[in-house]
Each structure stands twice: as structure tokens, then as C-alpha cells.
């Protein structure tokens, strides 16, 4: 598969802050690629360099075979950008928002009209086409922003936290539409800190933290590699329990323990859990073996503390 | 990266918004000039005595043709631009497309100039309505005020945009009002001949960009152009070029991080 985005030694620095610290990654044509990380990881800075709105400090970054330092306009013409913050034209109607946006790409008005009819249909906004944007619900605005990003038939759709702040219904609707777009072969790049979203949508992803890439792979791959298929979770009631739990598990060399205030987690990448479960049987229901998720990988890699 | 034809797209975007809200957008520029000419020209004017034959209402017209376009260009590239940039996120949305920051800012300034010219047109229409009775306009040269108003609309738009490029908040526009707009409004020679001011203030008035605009407008309205008007024009062109470049440069500094 061809690489549609290729970053080598990519660095972003502003005002003395090193936001992206020499990362390498490639996005393949047609895949959905995720950038995961806590706030301040460098996700948005990376996205802003790819979308040519923020200059690269050092390193190489090619998008669609073009260099972001020299071919900005041409690259931007091939991208559909869904920003983190809503920035629709509030005074204009839904249809006018699309028409005005299409004009920025020099798309002839008749073509823009035909496309926007199609896109509004896809995003279930046809009935709202003459509604002023200010009167739309949050979920509808979000859908319209994604719809707007498709008006130039982009090769890459770039979404910066596309479902932050949406209720579950609206989020699932956006996910369905994004999956549908991927089926049509559009390359998707998204940042998120919803692990469920990443697991749901991404073929491959990288976990970023403090400007570095900590891990890369498919969601399933990352889970197996970093936390194994299952996680043992011990809910702790008292300090005594805490010590007991650690004592029961500490001697097993093949377990990796994580000690958090109210719980102990045990990870293993190739574990027969039966003997371990016998050791912790005294904890009763407080000991639970469950499927591991991307969230476990994420917390394992980026830590449980707040960086802000 | 420089300005391209794509700045027109920003101009079109602003036009579309105004057309959508046309009723609210049209009332002030249409009604304003009629009220001002009536109030100041006919009401106040009878108490004002000028050197020579001229009535105050005649003296006032070239000034109004400069003042109100200045206000509209500054409102649009000041308060309006700040709202589009910081509250509506329009600039962020636009620079994600093939347009760059310079296209956006140039388009905004062209739009500010257009609003200025639109206001000049309505003052001119109002002045022509009063002309049969009060002789406000003396020369067909006055038609040149319209293309000229695009130029000084750009000047005042670029001045306001330069301020927007460093404005920390909406409330900080009070400084633009207090230190730029108000002095130009009152000391730009629109309401009275600046030679009636004390000498220090008269000198100061020469540094007010609006003074040069009023001078040229006066020549066009009265049909008496002089060589000195070329000097006024040179000052306006130079200031426009300077503030236009400043606005582009400073906005890139603000927006591209």
C-alpha cells in the first residue's frame, strides 16, 4: 500500500515548548489512522502540521507525495479538515455554509450544489438545509462540520476529536458515517482520547505522550502486545486489602502489577490465569478477570497521573 | 506566501453574510446620512458662519463623505474582524482550505473598503437629494469620490486590521476608539476648517490621516482640484501601503504558530 502521509523526525516547537519531539510514522492510503494521547501529547500540533496551518520546526513531512513546506495550497486542496472547535458560519444557513466553503476550493457553484445535496443526504441534514446554523443542535453542527470537510472530495479526511462533547446517539451516528466513508476508500486520520472511538474506527494507531510516540499498531495488536487479552482487576476496600493483594501477586514474575489508589491491576501477555485466580479467590467478587481494552493500553503507556 | 486572487473568496463570504442579514445591515448606512445632513447641516448649520459665501451644510458634505466610510471600514476590520477571528473561528476554518492568512486578511480589508464605499455611496445619494434646495454638490467630479472611497476605505480598514492583529480582547477596542477613531472624527477637518484651531492643534491635524481624505473630497465636491491634492493623495497611498503590509505581517505573526 502507498504511504499517503509520511513523517520522519518531525519536530514542533513553540515558545520554548517542545510539542512534538522527533516522531516517525506513516499513514497508508485507505486506512483509518488514529493519534491517541492525553491532552498535551502533541496530537493537535501534529495534525496542524499535516494540514499545513502550522509550520514544521524540523524533520520531514510529506502529504499526498508533496512537501508541507513548499506545497501548502496544493496539499490543502486534497484535505478535508474537521477541527476540534466548531467554526461554522453562524449567520449562514446549512446549505450556504457548504456553498461558501466550496468556493474556497474554487468548486463551481453548480457542482457544489450537487455535492452538497448528496452530502446533506448522507448526514441526514437535508431537512435542515435552510436552517441557520445557530439554530442547530450540537450533534447536527458536528455532522455539518464533517459534511463540510467532504465538499472538496478530499483524499484524506482529518478529524481532530470529532465526537468530543456529543451524546452517545450523536457519537454513534458520526461513527457510522465515518465507517461508511472508509468503506468508500477515503483515508482517515483522527485524534481522540476516547479509546472506544479509536478501537471502533482505527485500523492502526499510535499512542503519543509528551511529544513522543510510545506505541504503534492495530488496536488488537496493541492490546495483545502491551496488556494481553485479559486484565485482572482487584478492587481494594482498605489498606489491609491493598497489602494482601500485592502480597498475593507479587511473586509471580510473569505478572506486571499496577498499583492505583483503589485498585490493583495485573497484566500479563501470556498468562494462564487459573492459578492466579485461585490465589486471589479470597477476594471474592472484588477480584475480576475481564477483557482488556485499549484504555488499559493507554493508561499503561501514558500513566494515570494528570499532566496538567 | 503572498496575497492571491483567493482573497476574493473571503470578500464573497462577507458579502453573503451581509446579504443574508440585509435588512439589519442596510438601515444604518441608508438612514444615517439623511439624519446627519438634516441635523448638522440644517439644524446646527444656521448658527455657523464661515469665511466667504459658503453655507455650513455645503462645507460639511465632503467631511461626511470621509467620516462615515472611515467609521464603517474601521468597525468592520476592528470589532467585526475580531469577532470573526476569535469568536466565530472563521479564520481557522478558512486557512484549512487553499487560502492562506494573507488571503484572508487582504479579503477582510477589501471588504472593509467595500463597506466604506457603500456608505460613501449613500451619503452621496443623500447629498444629491439635498442639492437642488441647498446646493451641496458643485461639480460632477464628485463621482470620483466613489473610487477614492475604496482607497481610503482600505486605509482605514488596514489601520483597524493592524490593531486587530494585536488586540487582546474585545474590550481593548476601546483604545482604538479613544486614540484613533475619536481624534480622527473630531480633528480630521470634517466639521470645521482646521485653521481655526490653535496652531499646535492645527499642526496635529496634519498628522491625522482623515485630514488628507477630507481635503481631496472637498476638491471633488467643489470641483476645485489643486496641485496640493496630489500631496494629500501621496500621503494616503503611502499610509495605505504601510498599514496594509503591517496588517498582513502582524496577522501572520498572530495566527501562524
XYZ file of C-alpha atoms in Angstrom, chain A residues 23-24 36-38 41 205-217 222 225-226 297-303:
29
model
C 8.334 11.432 15.612
C 8.219 8.970 12.712
C -4.118 8.811 20.675
C -2.799 10.567 23.700
C -3.716 12.619 26.712
C 0.605 14.807 23.948
C -2.960 3.899 15.640
C -0.103 5.421 17.558
C -0.146 6.362 21.215
C 1.529 9.701 21.839
C 2.729 11.127 25.100
C 4.659 14.343 25.740
C 5.617 14.691 22.093
C 6.773 11.104 21.599
C 5.207 8.052 20.011
C 5.099 5.291 22.598
C 3.497 2.518 20.599
C 2.127 1.768 17.170
C -0.104 -0.951 15.770
C -1.524 -3.110 20.872
C 1.417 -6.704 22.930
C 1.081 -4.405 25.912
C -3.008 0.032 26.946
C -3.416 3.771 27.037
C -3.218 4.063 30.808
C -0.375 1.591 30.933
C 1.643 3.608 28.437
C 0.802 7.141 29.443
C 0.324 6.689 33.166
